[in-house]
Coordinates of C-alpha atoms in Angstrom, one line a residue:
M1 CA 138.0 50.3 -93.5
T2 CA 134.7 49.6 -91.3
L3 CA 133.2 50.2 -88.6
N4 CA 130.9 47.2 -88.2
N5 CA 130.1 45.8 -85.0
L6 CA 131.6 48.8 -83.5
T7 CA 131.0 48.8 -79.7
L8 CA 132.8 51.7 -77.5
P9 CA 133.3 50.7 -73.8
G10 CA 131.1 52.8 -71.7
S11 CA 131.8 54.9 -68.3
S12 CA 134.4 52.6 -65.6
T13 CA 132.6 51.6 -62.4
S14 CA 134.2 53.4 -59.1
A15 CA 136.3 50.9 -58.4
S16 CA 137.6 50.6 -61.5
V17 CA 138.4 54.2 -61.6
L18 CA 140.0 54.3 -58.4
E19 CA 142.5 51.4 -59.4
S20 CA 143.7 53.0 -62.4
P21 CA 147.3 53.5 -63.0
A22 CA 149.0 55.7 -60.5
L23 CA 149.4 58.6 -63.7
W24 CA 146.9 60.8 -63.3
P25 CA 145.9 61.8 -66.8
A26 CA 146.0 65.5 -68.3
Q27 CA 142.8 67.1 -69.1
A28 CA 140.7 64.1 -68.5
H29 CA 137.7 63.1 -67.0
L30 CA 138.6 60.4 -65.4
P31 CA 135.5 58.3 -65.1
T32 CA 135.2 58.6 -68.6
V33 CA 138.7 57.3 -69.9
S34 CA 139.9 55.2 -67.1
G35 CA 140.2 51.5 -68.9
R36 CA 140.2 53.3 -72.2
Q37 CA 143.7 54.9 -72.5
L38 CA 145.3 54.4 -75.7
V39 CA 149.2 53.6 -74.6
V40 CA 151.4 54.8 -77.1
E41 CA 154.7 53.0 -77.6
R42 CA 156.7 53.5 -80.6
G43 CA 156.4 56.4 -83.4
A44 CA 157.3 56.4 -86.8
G45 CA 157.1 59.4 -89.5
S46 CA 153.1 60.0 -89.3
W47 CA 152.3 57.1 -87.6
L48 CA 152.3 56.0 -84.0
Y49 CA 151.8 52.4 -82.6
T50 CA 150.1 51.5 -79.7
Q51 CA 150.8 48.7 -76.5
D52 CA 147.8 46.9 -77.5
G53 CA 148.9 46.7 -81.3
R54 CA 147.4 49.2 -83.2
K55 CA 148.7 51.4 -85.8
L56 CA 147.0 54.7 -85.8
F57 CA 147.5 57.8 -88.1
D58 CA 148.9 61.0 -86.2
G59 CA 146.4 63.2 -87.7
T60 CA 146.7 65.9 -84.6
A61 CA 151.1 65.8 -84.7
G62 CA 150.4 65.0 -81.1
L63 CA 149.2 68.5 -79.4
W64 CA 150.3 70.0 -82.6
H65 CA 153.7 69.7 -82.3
A66 CA 154.9 66.7 -83.9
N67 CA 155.8 68.6 -87.1
V68 CA 159.0 66.9 -88.7
G69 CA 157.0 63.3 -87.4
H70 CA 157.9 60.8 -84.9
G71 CA 161.3 58.9 -84.6
N72 CA 164.0 61.3 -86.3
T73 CA 167.0 59.8 -85.7
E74 CA 168.7 63.1 -86.1
L75 CA 166.8 64.6 -83.5
A76 CA 167.8 61.5 -81.0
Q77 CA 171.4 61.5 -82.3
A78 CA 171.7 65.3 -81.4
A79 CA 170.2 64.9 -77.9
Y80 CA 172.5 61.9 -77.3
E81 CA 175.3 63.9 -78.1
Q82 CA 174.8 67.0 -76.8
M83 CA 173.9 65.1 -73.5
L84 CA 177.8 63.1 -73.5
Q85 CA 179.1 66.6 -74.0
L86 CA 177.0 69.1 -71.5
E87 CA 173.5 67.7 -70.4
T88 CA 172.6 71.3 -69.6
Y89 CA 174.2 74.1 -67.4
H90 CA 172.0 77.4 -65.9
I91 CA 172.0 80.9 -67.8
F92 CA 171.1 82.3 -64.4
A93 CA 173.7 85.6 -64.3
R94 CA 177.0 85.2 -65.2
Y95 CA 176.6 81.8 -66.7
S96 CA 175.3 80.5 -69.8
N97 CA 175.9 77.5 -72.1
D98 CA 176.8 77.5 -75.7
K99 CA 173.9 75.9 -77.4
A100 CA 171.7 78.2 -75.5
L101 CA 173.5 81.3 -76.8
A102 CA 173.7 79.4 -80.4
L103 CA 169.9 78.9 -80.0
G104 CA 169.3 82.7 -79.1
E105 CA 170.7 83.9 -82.3
K106 CA 169.1 81.6 -84.6
L107 CA 166.1 82.6 -83.0
A108 CA 166.5 86.1 -83.1
E109 CA 167.4 85.9 -86.9
L110 CA 164.4 83.9 -87.6
S111 CA 161.8 86.7 -85.8
P112 CA 159.3 88.5 -87.3
I113 CA 160.1 91.0 -84.4
D114 CA 163.6 93.1 -85.7
R115 CA 166.3 92.7 -83.3
A116 CA 164.4 90.6 -81.2
K117 CA 166.2 89.5 -77.4
I118 CA 165.2 85.8 -76.8
I119 CA 163.9 84.7 -73.1
L120 CA 163.9 80.8 -73.0
N121 CA 162.1 78.5 -70.8
S122 CA 160.5 75.2 -70.9
G123 CA 157.1 75.6 -73.0
G124 CA 154.2 77.3 -73.9
S125 CA 152.6 77.9 -70.9
D126 CA 156.2 79.4 -69.4
A127 CA 156.1 81.5 -72.1
I128 CA 152.7 83.3 -71.7
D129 CA 153.3 83.8 -67.9
V130 CA 156.7 85.3 -68.7
A131 CA 155.2 87.5 -71.5
C132 CA 152.2 88.8 -69.5
K133 CA 154.8 89.8 -66.5
L134 CA 157.1 91.3 -68.7
A135 CA 154.1 93.4 -70.1
R136 CA 152.9 94.9 -66.1
R137 CA 156.9 95.2 -65.4
H138 CA 157.2 97.2 -68.2
W139 CA 154.4 99.6 -67.6
Q140 CA 154.8 99.6 -64.2
R141 CA 159.1 100.9 -64.9
E142 CA 157.5 103.2 -67.3
G143 CA 155.6 104.9 -64.3
R144 CA 152.4 104.1 -65.7
D145 CA 151.4 102.2 -62.6
S146 CA 147.5 101.9 -63.5
K147 CA 148.1 99.7 -66.9
K148 CA 147.8 95.8 -65.4
V149 CA 144.8 94.3 -66.9
I150 CA 145.7 91.8 -69.5
L151 CA 143.2 91.4 -72.6
S152 CA 142.1 87.9 -74.4
R153 CA 139.8 86.4 -76.7
E154 CA 136.8 84.5 -76.1
F155 CA 137.5 81.3 -76.9
A156 CA 141.4 81.5 -76.3
Y157 CA 143.5 78.9 -75.0
H158 CA 147.5 80.0 -73.4
G159 CA 148.3 77.2 -71.5
L160 CA 147.3 76.3 -67.5
H161 CA 149.8 78.4 -65.5
A162 CA 148.3 81.0 -63.3
Y163 CA 148.3 83.5 -66.2
G164 CA 147.4 80.8 -69.2
T165 CA 144.2 80.2 -66.7
S166 CA 143.6 83.5 -65.5
I167 CA 143.5 84.8 -69.7
A168 CA 141.3 81.6 -70.8
G169 CA 138.7 82.4 -73.0
L170 CA 137.9 78.9 -72.3
E171 CA 135.6 78.8 -69.6
F172 CA 136.1 75.5 -68.0
N173 CA 139.4 76.3 -67.8
R174 CA 138.7 79.0 -65.5
E175 CA 136.5 77.6 -63.0
G176 CA 136.5 76.0 -60.0
Y177 CA 139.1 78.2 -58.3
G178 CA 137.1 80.3 -56.1
T179 CA 137.4 83.4 -57.9
E180 CA 136.6 85.0 -61.2
S181 CA 140.5 84.7 -62.1
L182 CA 143.4 83.5 -60.5
V183 CA 145.1 87.1 -61.5
P184 CA 142.6 89.4 -60.8
E185 CA 143.2 91.9 -63.5
T186 CA 142.1 90.1 -67.1
A187 CA 139.1 90.2 -69.2
R188 CA 137.9 89.1 -72.3
V189 CA 137.0 90.2 -75.7
S190 CA 135.2 89.2 -78.5
F191 CA 136.8 86.4 -80.8
N192 CA 135.7 88.2 -83.9
D193 CA 134.1 91.6 -83.4
P194 CA 136.9 94.5 -83.3
A195 CA 134.1 97.3 -82.5
Q196 CA 133.3 94.7 -79.2
V197 CA 137.1 95.3 -78.5
E198 CA 137.2 98.8 -78.7
Q199 CA 134.0 99.2 -76.6
M200 CA 136.0 96.7 -74.0
V201 CA 139.1 98.8 -73.8
N202 CA 136.8 102.3 -73.8
R203 CA 134.7 100.4 -70.7
I204 CA 138.2 99.4 -68.9
G205 CA 139.9 102.5 -69.9
A206 CA 142.9 102.5 -71.9
E207 CA 145.4 103.6 -68.9
N208 CA 144.6 100.4 -67.0
I209 CA 145.4 97.9 -69.9
A210 CA 148.8 96.4 -70.1
A211 CA 148.6 93.9 -73.0
L212 CA 146.3 92.1 -75.2
V213 CA 147.3 88.4 -76.0
T214 CA 146.1 86.3 -79.0
E215 CA 146.7 83.5 -80.9
A216 CA 146.8 84.2 -84.8
V217 CA 144.7 81.0 -85.4
Q218 CA 142.8 80.0 -82.4
G219 CA 143.4 76.5 -81.9
T220 CA 142.1 74.6 -78.8
G221 CA 138.9 76.9 -79.2
G222 CA 138.1 75.1 -82.3
V223 CA 140.5 76.1 -84.7
N224 CA 139.4 79.4 -85.6
P225 CA 141.1 81.5 -88.1
P226 CA 140.6 85.2 -88.0
A227 CA 137.8 86.7 -89.2
P228 CA 138.8 89.3 -92.5
G229 CA 140.3 92.6 -91.0
Y230 CA 140.1 91.3 -87.3
L231 CA 143.8 91.1 -86.7
E232 CA 144.7 94.5 -88.3
A233 CA 141.9 96.1 -86.3
I234 CA 143.1 95.0 -82.9
A235 CA 146.8 96.0 -83.5
R236 CA 145.2 99.3 -84.8
I237 CA 143.5 99.7 -81.2
C238 CA 146.6 98.5 -79.4
R239 CA 149.0 101.1 -81.1
E240 CA 146.5 103.6 -80.4
N241 CA 145.9 103.2 -76.9
D242 CA 149.3 102.2 -75.6
I243 CA 148.6 98.4 -75.4
L244 CA 151.1 96.0 -76.1
L245 CA 150.5 93.1 -78.6
I246 CA 151.1 89.3 -77.4
L247 CA 150.9 87.3 -80.3
D248 CA 150.6 83.4 -79.2
E249 CA 152.5 81.3 -81.6
V250 CA 152.9 78.4 -79.6
I251 CA 151.0 76.0 -82.3
T252 CA 151.7 78.3 -85.4
G253 CA 155.5 79.3 -84.9
F254 CA 158.0 77.2 -87.0
G255 CA 156.1 76.5 -90.1
R256 CA 152.4 75.2 -89.2
M257 CA 151.0 78.3 -91.7
G258 CA 153.4 77.8 -94.6
T259 CA 155.2 80.6 -93.1
M260 CA 157.8 80.5 -90.5
F261 CA 155.7 82.5 -88.5
A262 CA 151.6 83.6 -88.2
A263 CA 153.0 87.0 -87.9
E264 CA 154.2 86.9 -91.4
Y265 CA 151.0 84.9 -92.5
Y266 CA 149.0 87.8 -91.4
G267 CA 151.6 90.8 -91.5
M268 CA 151.4 91.6 -87.8
E269 CA 154.0 93.5 -85.8
P270 CA 153.5 92.4 -82.3
D271 CA 155.7 93.3 -79.3
M272 CA 156.0 89.9 -78.3
I273 CA 155.6 86.6 -79.3
T274 CA 155.4 83.7 -77.3
F275 CA 156.5 80.2 -78.7
A276 CA 156.9 76.6 -78.0
K277 CA 155.9 73.3 -79.8
G278 CA 157.3 73.7 -83.0
V279 CA 160.5 74.7 -82.0
T280 CA 161.6 71.4 -81.1
S281 CA 158.8 69.3 -83.2
G282 CA 158.1 68.1 -79.4
Y283 CA 161.3 66.1 -79.1
A284 CA 162.3 68.1 -76.3
P285 CA 160.2 70.8 -73.7
L286 CA 161.2 74.0 -75.0
G287 CA 159.6 77.5 -75.3
G288 CA 160.2 81.2 -74.9
V289 CA 159.5 84.5 -75.6
M290 CA 160.5 86.9 -78.4
V291 CA 160.9 90.4 -77.4
A292 CA 161.0 93.5 -79.2
P293 CA 163.7 96.1 -78.6
H294 CA 161.4 99.1 -76.9
L295 CA 160.7 96.0 -74.3
W296 CA 164.0 94.9 -73.5
E297 CA 166.7 97.8 -73.8
P298 CA 165.4 99.6 -70.9
F299 CA 167.3 96.6 -69.1
Y300 CA 170.3 96.5 -70.8
L301 CA 171.6 100.3 -70.2
D302 CA 174.8 100.5 -69.1
S303 CA 174.0 101.8 -65.3
R304 CA 173.9 100.4 -62.0
D305 CA 170.1 102.0 -61.6
T306 CA 169.1 99.4 -64.5
P307 CA 166.4 97.5 -63.1
I308 CA 166.0 93.5 -63.6
F309 CA 163.4 91.4 -64.7
R310 CA 163.2 88.9 -62.4
H311 CA 162.5 85.9 -65.3
G312 CA 164.2 82.5 -65.1
A313 CA 163.9 78.8 -64.4
T314 CA 166.2 75.7 -63.9
Y315 CA 165.5 74.6 -67.3
A316 CA 165.7 78.0 -68.6
G317 CA 167.9 77.7 -71.8
H318 CA 168.8 73.6 -71.5
A319 CA 171.1 72.7 -73.5
T320 CA 170.2 69.6 -74.5
A321 CA 166.9 71.0 -75.4
S322 CA 168.7 73.5 -77.4
A323 CA 170.9 71.4 -79.2
V324 CA 167.4 69.5 -80.2
A325 CA 166.0 72.8 -81.6
L326 CA 168.8 73.9 -83.6
K327 CA 169.1 70.3 -84.9
H328 CA 165.2 70.8 -86.0
L329 CA 165.2 74.4 -87.6
E330 CA 168.3 73.1 -89.5
I331 CA 165.9 70.0 -91.0
L332 CA 163.2 72.5 -91.5
E333 CA 165.2 74.9 -93.8
R334 CA 167.1 72.0 -95.5
D335 CA 164.3 69.3 -95.8
Q336 CA 161.9 73.0 -97.4
L337 CA 159.2 71.5 -94.9
V338 CA 157.4 74.7 -94.4
P339 CA 157.2 75.4 -98.3
R340 CA 155.7 72.0 -98.3
V341 CA 153.1 73.3 -95.7
A342 CA 152.3 76.0 -98.3
Q343 CA 151.5 73.4 -101.1
L344 CA 149.9 71.3 -98.6
E345 CA 147.5 74.3 -97.7
S346 CA 145.8 74.1 -100.7
T347 CA 145.2 70.3 -100.3
L348 CA 144.0 70.7 -97.3
R349 CA 141.2 73.0 -98.0
T350 CA 140.1 71.4 -101.2
E351 CA 139.7 68.2 -99.2
L352 CA 137.7 69.4 -96.4
D353 CA 135.4 71.4 -98.5
A354 CA 134.8 68.2 -100.4
L355 CA 133.9 67.0 -97.3
A356 CA 131.4 69.5 -96.5
G357 CA 129.8 69.2 -99.9
R358 CA 129.3 65.6 -99.4
S359 CA 128.1 65.3 -95.5
E360 CA 125.2 67.3 -94.5
A361 CA 126.4 66.3 -90.7
V362 CA 129.2 68.7 -91.4
T363 CA 128.2 72.2 -90.4
E364 CA 131.5 74.1 -91.1
V365 CA 135.0 73.6 -92.0
R366 CA 137.7 75.9 -91.2
S367 CA 141.2 75.4 -92.5
A368 CA 144.8 78.4 -92.4
G369 CA 148.0 76.4 -93.3
L370 CA 148.1 72.9 -92.2
L371 CA 145.5 73.7 -89.7
G372 CA 141.7 72.2 -90.1
G373 CA 138.5 72.3 -88.3
V374 CA 135.6 69.9 -89.2
C375 CA 132.4 71.2 -87.2
L376 CA 129.6 68.8 -86.5
H377 CA 126.0 69.2 -86.7
E378 CA 124.5 69.4 -82.8
S379 CA 123.1 65.5 -83.4
L380 CA 126.3 64.1 -83.2
S381 CA 129.7 63.9 -81.3
A382 CA 132.7 65.4 -82.2
E383 CA 134.7 63.6 -79.3
Q384 CA 132.2 59.9 -80.4
V385 CA 133.3 60.4 -84.0
C386 CA 137.1 61.0 -83.2
D387 CA 136.6 57.3 -80.9
D388 CA 135.4 55.7 -83.7
L389 CA 138.5 56.9 -86.1
V390 CA 140.8 55.4 -83.8
E391 CA 139.0 52.1 -84.6
L392 CA 139.3 53.1 -88.6
G393 CA 143.2 53.8 -87.7
F394 CA 143.2 57.5 -87.5
I395 CA 143.9 59.6 -84.5
G396 CA 141.8 63.4 -84.3
R397 CA 140.9 65.4 -81.5
P398 CA 137.6 67.0 -80.4
L399 CA 138.0 70.8 -79.7
R400 CA 135.2 73.4 -78.8
G401 CA 132.2 74.0 -80.4
N402 CA 132.1 70.5 -81.6
T403 CA 135.1 70.2 -84.0
I404 CA 137.0 67.9 -85.4
Q405 CA 141.0 69.0 -85.2
I406 CA 143.3 68.5 -88.1
S407 CA 147.1 69.1 -87.7
P408 CA 149.4 66.5 -89.3
P409 CA 152.8 66.2 -89.3
F410 CA 154.3 68.3 -92.0
I411 CA 155.9 65.2 -93.8
V412 CA 152.2 64.1 -94.6
T413 CA 152.2 62.8 -98.3
D414 CA 148.7 64.1 -99.8
G415 CA 147.6 60.7 -100.5
E416 CA 147.8 60.4 -96.1
L417 CA 146.2 63.7 -95.9
S418 CA 143.1 62.5 -98.0
T419 CA 142.6 59.3 -96.4
F420 CA 142.4 60.6 -93.5
I421 CA 139.9 63.5 -94.6
N422 CA 138.0 60.3 -96.2
A423 CA 138.2 58.7 -92.8
I424 CA 136.8 61.2 -90.9
G425 CA 133.7 61.2 -93.5
E426 CA 133.2 57.7 -93.2
A427 CA 132.9 57.6 -88.9
I428 CA 130.8 60.9 -89.5
N429 CA 128.5 58.8 -91.9
A430 CA 128.5 55.8 -89.7
R431 CA 127.5 58.0 -86.5
S432 CA 124.6 59.7 -89.1
G433 CA 123.5 56.7 -90.4
K434 CA 124.0 56.9 -93.8

């Protein structure tokens, strides 16, 4: 591997940007990425192949989701067979489909929430919207009409639907819409200081707060594991103030922590869990919410006066996506991939500690489960280092706090993981002139 003679393209001219492909890239500063996009056309295991002939190690598992790697024939076959039988049918009112029902039972069995009901939809952003709406609906039904505010943490990312945008702790995701918050009743709390959280609750008034939404380990915010005692403290604050606790497990759910859920890893008892990404390993768009009995039971009472919670979308409970999820969960169990992640956790921590020890440009390394972050000195750019990594044959991703994301597929070998961390070190050294 070498970075000799590496030159990176600069920003494109206005003309070339205007003549770029019709597809509008997501989360992109268009003048910077136009003309520089890597077009992925094939994947196999932990590796990706681009249209221009590159072979790249997928050090981020896509957007945290490709847990069983790319090109899995069993998942492709499950989708194919299901489409031949029934591509999908909606689950509104009297109708359902067999795969959505089976997936609901399987997820309830796996859920850290006892006797959970499962709401299915198309992804993590959908799930956050539904969970926040259910929190508010719950308190309105209880006759506690003032409980509307949704709390979230600094540096949090919860998708980009209206609620996800409104509760984002990354300010750049909330700016530019003509109002402080698309949904007005939201507020941010400290990402690591329970005392500040308690102060915020007292300032707003517990009688006005419906729920607190948190990731167990912040992902896009910079791979931030919780400070010791933080999660326990906010759980206590929620419990003592009748505030619902919503745990966003879109990244951590289904094995990323070496346990099936981060709730188990950290000993949490949330009222709702949102999930997506890892439920299908990204092979089909699917997400949802696990709901505790005290929230769902009032909507199941045998009475004409029982209220309706108005959730649902065309592809909620999509039969093909559900079939893929069921097969994926079978693979996780059969191939013992979650215990494998638990083994890889110590390998990742050892490799990151070694990297920090040999590079002064690394200011901090963070890890939890198979999630890692390498924070760089301000003299370096994580974005530029990740561009350099591509030239070395590896994919990293720059995150908030000048941090490089590490979250490879569960099938990664110890050797691949070590080589990836070493490549990060080489790219850092090249940029810092070492």
